[in-house]
């Protein structure tokens, strides 16, 4: 076994050291507007010489377009499933209603279209979309059904920052993969030894001799990245997952776990045209408990502890109206106050893919949160390996980290809004978030490890956000009657007082919306439904209510 691993290590290292960076970095096309049509397709892609590789793509053979949206816009995303299997589509980091979040309950069957619509409430930053299919997230995302989302807002637009897409504002979807002898992607392989950016193995990118902005996403299944350059030049981080940092933060390394994003500037002003440098992942500098570090726990990998380059930068001539200076103060961060938290919620990450001692069950709501509450989540990792922890619906602030020596405030690069945080072995991380705008007692949001292998193995839980105001829970419940219930074919909704029905949605027990009835409808035809339990969400002029019905 040791000889086999040694041989694999030598082969992998030979592959890394033999990089030639001959192919240009593909720049994903952009789509703008308020209506987006996303076709999820089965396709093929030429990653390596020889056999072509079976892939998934969104409006493309591999990966998808960058969606550019404006804060405050109401957008519609039509997701068309052209696959032969079910899928979903999650808007990672976006603050949206649970029904539009695209978790495992929002199943899109082959040939169907799912059309969530919502207001863009996030701050300017880079987010992403990917499937969240129960047990198949890693497979479908690894096959290529993923892409970036750029949110723009007035605050960011007023800053003197590079934003010419693909020229001085460069998207980086970074992944590592393993291929078999036929050049097919090996899912859930621990022997990933190929790095790629935007679907290209070891690409180069032309960057003008000025300030250049890179927007990086770690879209790998399980490997954490430790980004730097081969000449250790300064990177100025300007944004984390959910928005701008207060000031550019000078660093030489950016630790980026699965699902995390970071925007950073590289100052190429005055560089000689033709100069080159490489972006690397410095795995030898990472602790062994982090996936990819030297001697990583859990399983062997020929690249663990190895520093490898994933892209070359070639300096080209400066562009007209070039940005050549760093911005000053970019925003003012106003973290939620610890004293405003009404709940402290424990989250223990344990072995066998469990959170708080249980694995994911689609039929169990693990946590119920009150709309408007500010909560502290205490995330404790009792496993021997690090886990990137992601919470849907919200952007949070990190309060502190405790590796056993007492709580330590977050670094400057982690001082901004986050939706994913790496929790190392034995570490306790406290985060604070406010759950606002959206309540739904039926459809849950997710929280989970964003190591996609762990997620698919069940390291995930569900929470609902509820509004227990008097108008919704008591007055409406007493004034609305549904009969007959159970029913074989039709049910009637009746109100005892002036209470206009504005919208009625029907959900199955998994939380999937299956029917919407027109305004004013009072008699519902359920004859075509399978027998079982369903939920009616009734929106009226006086509030919103959820009622159970049984199809006999």
PDB file of N, CA and C in Angstrom, residues 5-81:
ATOM      1  N   UNK A   5       0.983   4.320  -2.780  1.00  0.00           N
ATOM      2  CA  UNK A   5       0.824   5.731  -2.458  1.00  0.00           C
ATOM      3  C   UNK A   5       2.039   6.538  -2.885  1.00  0.00           C
ATOM      4  N   UNK A   6       3.242   5.956  -2.705  1.00  0.00           N
ATOM      5  CA  UNK A   6       4.454   6.650  -3.120  1.00  0.00           C
ATOM      6  C   UNK A   6       4.455   6.863  -4.624  1.00  0.00           C
ATOM      7  N   UNK A   7       4.045   5.828  -5.381  1.00  0.00           N
ATOM      8  CA  UNK A   7       3.986   5.949  -6.836  1.00  0.00           C
ATOM      9  C   UNK A   7       2.986   7.020  -7.243  1.00  0.00           C
ATOM     10  N   UNK A   8       1.800   7.016  -6.603  1.00  0.00           N
ATOM     11  CA  UNK A   8       0.794   8.027  -6.916  1.00  0.00           C
ATOM     12  C   UNK A   8       1.309   9.423  -6.597  1.00  0.00           C
ATOM     13  N   UNK A   9       2.025   9.546  -5.492  1.00  0.00           N
ATOM     14  CA  UNK A   9       2.572  10.843  -5.112  1.00  0.00           C
ATOM     15  C   UNK A   9       3.556  11.333  -6.159  1.00  0.00           C
ATOM     16  N   UNK A  10       4.436  10.434  -6.612  1.00  0.00           N
ATOM     17  CA  UNK A  10       5.425  10.802  -7.624  1.00  0.00           C
ATOM     18  C   UNK A  10       4.738  11.217  -8.918  1.00  0.00           C
ATOM     19  N   UNK A  11       3.737  10.421  -9.342  1.00  0.00           N
ATOM     20  CA  UNK A  11       3.017  10.755 -10.570  1.00  0.00           C
ATOM     21  C   UNK A  11       2.321  12.100 -10.448  1.00  0.00           C
ATOM     22  N   UNK A  12       1.681  12.344  -9.301  1.00  0.00           N
ATOM     23  CA  UNK A  12       0.967  13.597  -9.101  1.00  0.00           C
ATOM     24  C   UNK A  12       1.929  14.770  -9.065  1.00  0.00           C
ATOM     25  N   UNK A  13       3.045  14.605  -8.365  1.00  0.00           N
ATOM     26  CA  UNK A  13       4.016  15.678  -8.295  1.00  0.00           C
ATOM     27  C   UNK A  13       4.617  15.958  -9.659  1.00  0.00           C
ATOM     28  N   UNK A  14       4.844  14.901 -10.437  1.00  0.00           N
ATOM     29  CA  UNK A  14       5.343  15.098 -11.795  1.00  0.00           C
ATOM     30  C   UNK A  14       4.347  15.907 -12.612  1.00  0.00           C
ATOM     31  N   UNK A  15       3.052  15.595 -12.421  1.00  0.00           N
ATOM     32  CA  UNK A  15       2.030  16.329 -13.161  1.00  0.00           C
ATOM     33  C   UNK A  15       2.049  17.802 -12.774  1.00  0.00           C
ATOM     34  N   UNK A  16       2.155  18.084 -11.454  1.00  0.00           N
ATOM     35  CA  UNK A  16       2.153  19.461 -10.992  1.00  0.00           C
ATOM     36  C   UNK A  16       3.388  20.209 -11.484  1.00  0.00           C
ATOM     37  N   UNK A  17       4.572  19.585 -11.356  1.00  0.00           N
ATOM     38  CA  UNK A  17       5.805  20.272 -11.735  1.00  0.00           C
ATOM     39  C   UNK A  17       5.932  20.413 -13.240  1.00  0.00           C
ATOM     40  N   UNK A  18       5.186  19.604 -13.991  1.00  0.00           N
ATOM     41  CA  UNK A  18       5.282  19.666 -15.449  1.00  0.00           C
ATOM     42  C   UNK A  18       4.287  20.649 -16.051  1.00  0.00           C
ATOM     43  N   UNK A  19       3.636  21.461 -15.225  1.00  0.00           N
ATOM     44  CA  UNK A  19       2.649  22.399 -15.734  1.00  0.00           C
ATOM     45  C   UNK A  19       3.288  23.380 -16.705  1.00  0.00           C
ATOM     46  N   UNK A  20       2.565  23.639 -17.801  1.00  0.00           N
ATOM     47  CA  UNK A  20       3.096  24.538 -18.822  1.00  0.00           C
ATOM     48  C   UNK A  20       2.231  25.772 -19.029  1.00  0.00           C
ATOM     49  N   UNK A  21       0.999  25.791 -18.538  1.00  0.00           N
ATOM     50  CA  UNK A  21       0.109  26.951 -18.618  1.00  0.00           C
ATOM     51  C   UNK A  21      -0.010  27.463 -20.058  1.00  0.00           C
ATOM     52  N   UNK A  22      -0.403  26.568 -20.947  1.00  0.00           N
ATOM     53  CA  UNK A  22      -0.482  26.927 -22.368  1.00  0.00           C
ATOM     54  C   UNK A  22      -1.874  27.356 -22.809  1.00  0.00           C
ATOM     55  N   UNK A  23      -2.894  27.069 -22.015  1.00  0.00           N
ATOM     56  CA  UNK A  23      -4.264  27.388 -22.416  1.00  0.00           C
ATOM     57  C   UNK A  23      -4.773  28.610 -21.659  1.00  0.00           C
ATOM     58  N   UNK A  24      -5.484  29.512 -22.350  1.00  0.00           N
ATOM     59  CA  UNK A  24      -6.000  30.708 -21.675  1.00  0.00           C
ATOM     60  C   UNK A  24      -7.139  30.369 -20.719  1.00  0.00           C
ATOM     61  N   UNK A  25      -7.275  31.170 -19.693  1.00  0.00           N
ATOM     62  CA  UNK A  25      -8.363  30.998 -18.737  1.00  0.00           C
ATOM     63  C   UNK A  25      -9.695  31.285 -19.418  1.00  0.00           C
ATOM     64  N   UNK A  26     -10.628  30.327 -19.420  1.00  0.00           N
ATOM     65  CA  UNK A  26     -11.962  30.630 -19.951  1.00  0.00           C
ATOM     66  C   UNK A  26     -12.676  31.605 -19.008  1.00  0.00           C
ATOM     67  N   UNK A  27     -13.311  32.599 -19.557  1.00  0.00           N
ATOM     68  CA  UNK A  27     -14.086  33.546 -18.758  1.00  0.00           C
ATOM     69  C   UNK A  27     -15.569  33.231 -18.964  1.00  0.00           C
ATOM     70  N   UNK A  28     -16.280  32.834 -17.917  1.00  0.00           N
ATOM     71  CA  UNK A  28     -17.696  32.504 -18.094  1.00  0.00           C
ATOM     72  C   UNK A  28     -18.459  33.696 -18.664  1.00  0.00           C
ATOM     73  N   UNK A  29     -19.380  33.456 -19.583  1.00  0.00           N
ATOM     74  CA  UNK A  29     -20.194  34.563 -20.101  1.00  0.00           C
ATOM     75  C   UNK A  29     -21.063  35.145 -18.992  1.00  0.00           C
ATOM     76  N   UNK A  30     -21.498  36.370 -19.168  1.00  0.00           N
ATOM     77  CA  UNK A  30     -22.374  37.001 -18.186  1.00  0.00           C
ATOM     78  C   UNK A  30     -23.803  37.051 -18.707  1.00  0.00           C
ATOM     79  N   UNK A  31     -24.737  37.057 -17.779  1.00  0.00           N
ATOM     80  CA  UNK A  31     -26.148  37.275 -18.090  1.00  0.00           C
ATOM     81  C   UNK A  31     -26.641  38.354 -17.143  1.00  0.00           C
ATOM     82  N   UNK A  32     -27.292  39.368 -17.691  1.00  0.00           N
ATOM     83  CA  UNK A  32     -27.802  40.467 -16.879  1.00  0.00           C
ATOM     84  C   UNK A  32     -29.311  40.580 -17.060  1.00  0.00           C
ATOM     85  N   UNK A  33     -29.916  41.441 -16.263  1.00  0.00           N
ATOM     86  CA  UNK A  33     -31.357  41.661 -16.359  1.00  0.00           C
ATOM     87  C   UNK A  33     -32.065  41.222 -15.101  1.00  0.00           C
ATOM     88  N   UNK A  34     -33.346  40.906 -15.244  1.00  0.00           N
ATOM     89  CA  UNK A  34     -34.146  40.468 -14.096  1.00  0.00           C
ATOM     90  C   UNK A  34     -34.786  39.107 -14.321  1.00  0.00           C
ATOM     91  N   UNK A  35     -34.692  38.565 -15.531  1.00  0.00           N
ATOM     92  CA  UNK A  35     -35.202  37.222 -15.820  1.00  0.00           C
ATOM     93  C   UNK A  35     -34.049  36.397 -16.380  1.00  0.00           C
ATOM     94  N   UNK A  36     -33.788  35.250 -15.745  1.00  0.00           N
ATOM     95  CA  UNK A  36     -32.655  34.410 -16.118  1.00  0.00           C
ATOM     96  C   UNK A  36     -33.162  33.009 -16.435  1.00  0.00           C
ATOM     97  N   UNK A  37     -32.814  32.505 -17.606  1.00  0.00           N
ATOM     98  CA  UNK A  37     -33.171  31.148 -18.008  1.00  0.00           C
ATOM     99  C   UNK A  37     -31.932  30.265 -17.909  1.00  0.00           C
ATOM    100  N   UNK A  38     -32.006  29.278 -17.024  1.00  0.00           N
ATOM    101  CA  UNK A  38     -30.854  28.424 -16.743  1.00  0.00           C
ATOM    102  C   UNK A  38     -31.183  26.994 -17.129  1.00  0.00           C
ATOM    103  N   UNK A  39     -30.608  26.540 -18.236  1.00  0.00           N
ATOM    104  CA  UNK A  39     -30.803  25.177 -18.714  1.00  0.00           C
ATOM    105  C   UNK A  39     -29.716  24.275 -18.145  1.00  0.00           C
ATOM    106  N   UNK A  40     -30.123  23.328 -17.307  1.00  0.00           N
ATOM    107  CA  UNK A  40     -29.183  22.375 -16.721  1.00  0.00           C
ATOM    108  C   UNK A  40     -29.118  21.166 -17.641  1.00  0.00           C
ATOM    109  N   UNK A  41     -27.946  20.925 -18.225  1.00  0.00           N
ATOM    110  CA  UNK A  41     -27.813  19.948 -19.303  1.00  0.00           C
ATOM    111  C   UNK A  41     -26.778  18.878 -18.990  1.00  0.00           C
ATOM    112  N   UNK A  42     -26.956  17.724 -19.622  1.00  0.00           N
ATOM    113  CA  UNK A  42     -25.896  16.724 -19.713  1.00  0.00           C
ATOM    114  C   UNK A  42     -25.090  17.014 -20.966  1.00  0.00           C
ATOM    115  N   UNK A  43     -23.765  16.945 -20.862  1.00  0.00           N
ATOM    116  CA  UNK A  43     -22.941  17.283 -22.011  1.00  0.00           C
ATOM    117  C   UNK A  43     -21.603  16.563 -21.908  1.00  0.00           C
ATOM    118  N   UNK A  44     -20.634  17.028 -22.685  1.00  0.00           N
ATOM    119  CA  UNK A  44     -19.262  16.515 -22.631  1.00  0.00           C
ATOM    120  C   UNK A  44     -18.301  17.689 -22.710  1.00  0.00           C
ATOM    121  N   UNK A  45     -17.055  17.447 -22.247  1.00  0.00           N
ATOM    122  CA  UNK A  45     -16.065  18.520 -22.204  1.00  0.00           C
ATOM    123  C   UNK A  45     -14.679  17.907 -22.361  1.00  0.00           C
ATOM    124  N   UNK A  46     -13.801  18.608 -23.091  1.00  0.00           N
ATOM    125  CA  UNK A  46     -12.444  18.118 -23.317  1.00  0.00           C
ATOM    126  C   UNK A  46     -11.513  18.728 -22.270  1.00  0.00           C
ATOM    127  N   UNK A  47     -11.395  18.070 -21.124  1.00  0.00           N
ATOM    128  CA  UNK A  47     -10.483  18.543 -20.083  1.00  0.00           C
ATOM    129  C   UNK A  47      -9.036  18.192 -20.398  1.00  0.00           C
ATOM    130  N   UNK A  48      -8.827  16.952 -20.903  1.00  0.00           N
ATOM    131  CA  UNK A  48      -7.489  16.406 -21.077  1.00  0.00           C
ATOM    132  C   UNK A  48      -7.395  15.767 -22.458  1.00  0.00           C
ATOM    133  N   UNK A  49      -6.179  15.569 -22.974  1.00  0.00           N
ATOM    134  CA  UNK A  49      -6.030  14.846 -24.242  1.00  0.00           C
ATOM    135  C   UNK A  49      -6.608  13.440 -24.120  1.00  0.00           C
ATOM    136  N   UNK A  50      -7.179  12.966 -25.217  1.00  0.00           N
ATOM    137  CA  UNK A  50      -7.763  11.629 -25.194  1.00  0.00           C
ATOM    138  C   UNK A  50      -9.270  11.688 -25.126  1.00  0.00           C
ATOM    139  N   UNK A  51      -9.842  10.806 -24.347  1.00  0.00           N
ATOM    140  CA  UNK A  51     -11.299  10.708 -24.272  1.00  0.00           C
ATOM    141  C   UNK A  51     -11.919  11.994 -23.731  1.00  0.00           C
ATOM    142  N   UNK A  52     -13.090  12.339 -24.302  1.00  0.00           N
ATOM    143  CA  UNK A  52     -13.835  13.459 -23.752  1.00  0.00           C
ATOM    144  C   UNK A  52     -14.527  13.008 -22.469  1.00  0.00           C
ATOM    145  N   UNK A  53     -14.885  13.966 -21.641  1.00  0.00           N
ATOM    146  CA  UNK A  53     -15.427  13.690 -20.315  1.00  0.00           C
ATOM    147  C   UNK A  53     -16.912  14.009 -20.280  1.00  0.00           C
ATOM    148  N   UNK A  54     -17.694  13.118 -19.714  1.00  0.00           N
ATOM    149  CA  UNK A  54     -19.114  13.403 -19.499  1.00  0.00           C
ATOM    150  C   UNK A  54     -19.253  14.462 -18.410  1.00  0.00           C
ATOM    151  N   UNK A  55     -20.108  15.448 -18.656  1.00  0.00           N
ATOM    152  CA  UNK A  55     -20.235  16.570 -17.732  1.00  0.00           C
ATOM    153  C   UNK A  55     -21.690  17.002 -17.615  1.00  0.00           C
ATOM    154  N   UNK A  56     -21.922  17.903 -16.657  1.00  0.00           N
ATOM    155  CA  UNK A  56     -23.132  18.714 -16.597  1.00  0.00           C
ATOM    156  C   UNK A  56     -22.715  20.160 -16.855  1.00  0.00           C
ATOM    157  N   UNK A  57     -23.657  20.952 -17.315  1.00  0.00           N
ATOM    158  CA  UNK A  57     -23.408  22.376 -17.484  1.00  0.00           C
ATOM    159  C   UNK A  57     -24.706  23.147 -17.377  1.00  0.00           C
ATOM    160  N   UNK A  58     -24.595  24.442 -17.194  1.00  0.00           N
ATOM    161  CA  UNK A  58     -25.756  25.333 -17.168  1.00  0.00           C
ATOM    162  C   UNK A  58     -25.595  26.309 -18.331  1.00  0.00           C
ATOM    163  N   UNK A  59     -26.416  26.152 -19.339  1.00  0.00           N
ATOM    164  CA  UNK A  59     -26.303  26.937 -20.576  1.00  0.00           C
ATOM    165  C   UNK A  59     -24.934  26.762 -21.228  1.00  0.00           C
ATOM    166  N   UNK A  60     -24.257  25.672 -20.913  1.00  0.00           N
ATOM    167  CA  UNK A  60     -22.900  25.438 -21.417  1.00  0.00           C
ATOM    168  C   UNK A  60     -22.571  23.964 -21.242  1.00  0.00           C
ATOM    169  N   UNK A  61     -21.396  23.570 -21.750  1.00  0.00           N
ATOM    170  CA  UNK A  61     -20.974  22.176 -21.606  1.00  0.00           C
ATOM    171  C   UNK A  61     -20.455  21.878 -20.204  1.00  0.00           C
ATOM    172  N   UNK A  62     -19.898  22.898 -19.548  1.00  0.00           N
ATOM    173  CA  UNK A  62     -19.377  22.713 -18.189  1.00  0.00           C
ATOM    174  C   UNK A  62     -19.474  24.047 -17.467  1.00  0.00           C
ATOM    175  N   UNK A  63     -19.901  24.012 -16.205  1.00  0.00           N
ATOM    176  CA  UNK A  63     -20.190  25.199 -15.408  1.00  0.00           C
ATOM    177  C   UNK A  63     -21.292  26.029 -16.073  1.00  0.00           C
ATOM    178  N   UNK A  64     -21.470  27.258 -15.594  1.00  0.00           N
ATOM    179  CA  UNK A  64     -22.567  28.080 -16.081  1.00  0.00           C
ATOM    180  C   UNK A  64     -22.165  29.535 -16.159  1.00  0.00           C
ATOM    181  N   UNK A  65     -23.069  30.381 -16.641  1.00  0.00           N
ATOM    182  CA  UNK A  65     -22.754  31.802 -16.783  1.00  0.00           C
ATOM    183  C   UNK A  65     -22.703  32.505 -15.435  1.00  0.00           C
ATOM    184  N   UNK A  66     -22.055  33.650 -15.415  1.00  0.00           N
ATOM    185  CA  UNK A  66     -22.075  34.525 -14.247  1.00  0.00           C
ATOM    186  C   UNK A  66     -23.317  35.398 -14.325  1.00  0.00           C
ATOM    187  N   UNK A  67     -24.170  35.299 -13.319  1.00  0.00           N
ATOM    188  CA  UNK A  67     -25.387  36.102 -13.264  1.00  0.00           C
ATOM    189  C   UNK A  67     -25.065  37.417 -12.565  1.00  0.00           C
ATOM    190  N   UNK A  68     -25.354  38.533 -13.208  1.00  0.00           N
ATOM    191  CA  UNK A  68     -25.086  39.841 -12.625  1.00  0.00           C
ATOM    192  C   UNK A  68     -26.415  40.492 -12.283  1.00  0.00           C
ATOM    193  N   UNK A  69     -26.624  40.744 -10.986  1.00  0.00           N
ATOM    194  CA  UNK A  69     -27.898  41.280 -10.509  1.00  0.00           C
ATOM    195  C   UNK A  69     -27.636  42.513  -9.655  1.00  0.00           C
ATOM    196  N   UNK A  70     -28.665  43.333  -9.519  1.00  0.00           N
ATOM    197  CA  UNK A  70     -28.566  44.567  -8.755  1.00  0.00           C
ATOM    198  C   UNK A  70     -29.368  44.464  -7.469  1.00  0.00           C
ATOM    199  N   UNK A  71     -28.784  44.907  -6.370  1.00  0.00           N
ATOM    200  CA  UNK A  71     -29.510  44.944  -5.111  1.00  0.00           C
ATOM    201  C   UNK A  71     -30.780  45.767  -5.284  1.00  0.00           C
ATOM    202  N   UNK A  72     -31.881  45.236  -4.782  1.00  0.00           N
ATOM    203  CA  UNK A  72     -33.166  45.909  -4.892  1.00  0.00           C
ATOM    204  C   UNK A  72     -34.012  45.454  -6.056  1.00  0.00           C
ATOM    205  N   UNK A  73     -33.403  44.781  -7.039  1.00  0.00           N
ATOM    206  CA  UNK A  73     -34.176  44.269  -8.174  1.00  0.00           C
ATOM    207  C   UNK A  73     -34.985  43.046  -7.759  1.00  0.00           C
ATOM    208  N   UNK A  74     -36.137  42.862  -8.387  1.00  0.00           N
ATOM    209  CA  UNK A  74     -36.904  41.628  -8.256  1.00  0.00           C
ATOM    210  C   UNK A  74     -36.556  40.752  -9.458  1.00  0.00           C
ATOM    211  N   UNK A  75     -36.044  39.567  -9.193  1.00  0.00           N
ATOM    212  CA  UNK A  75     -35.571  38.718 -10.277  1.00  0.00           C
ATOM    213  C   UNK A  75     -36.335  37.399 -10.308  1.00  0.00           C
ATOM    214  N   UNK A  76     -36.375  36.797 -11.491  1.00  0.00           N
ATOM    215  CA  UNK A  76     -36.956  35.475 -11.697  1.00  0.00           C
ATOM    216  C   UNK A  76     -35.895  34.588 -12.322  1.00  0.00           C
ATOM    217  N   UNK A  77     -35.741  33.387 -11.776  1.00  0.00           N
ATOM    218  CA  UNK A  77     -34.758  32.435 -12.286  1.00  0.00           C
ATOM    219  C   UNK A  77     -35.498  31.187 -12.740  1.00  0.00           C
ATOM    220  N   UNK A  78     -35.560  30.984 -14.042  1.00  0.00           N
ATOM    221  CA  UNK A  78     -36.220  29.807 -14.601  1.00  0.00           C
ATOM    222  C   UNK A  78     -35.184  28.698 -14.774  1.00  0.00           C
ATOM    223  N   UNK A  79     -35.247  27.705 -13.895  1.00  0.00           N
ATOM    224  CA  UNK A  79     -34.291  26.597 -13.930  1.00  0.00           C
ATOM    225  C   UNK A  79     -34.945  25.436 -14.658  1.00  0.00           C
ATOM    226  N   UNK A  80     -34.427  25.101 -15.840  1.00  0.00           N
ATOM    227  CA  UNK A  80     -34.994  24.046 -16.681  1.00  0.00           C
ATOM    228  C   UNK A  80     -34.135  22.803 -16.532  1.00  0.00           C
ATOM    229  N   UNK A  81     -34.731  21.729 -16.045  1.00  0.00           N
ATOM    230  CA  UNK A  81     -33.983  20.494 -15.818  1.00  0.00           C
ATOM    231  C   UNK A  81     -34.016  19.627 -17.069  1.00  0.00           C
TER     232      UNK A  81
END
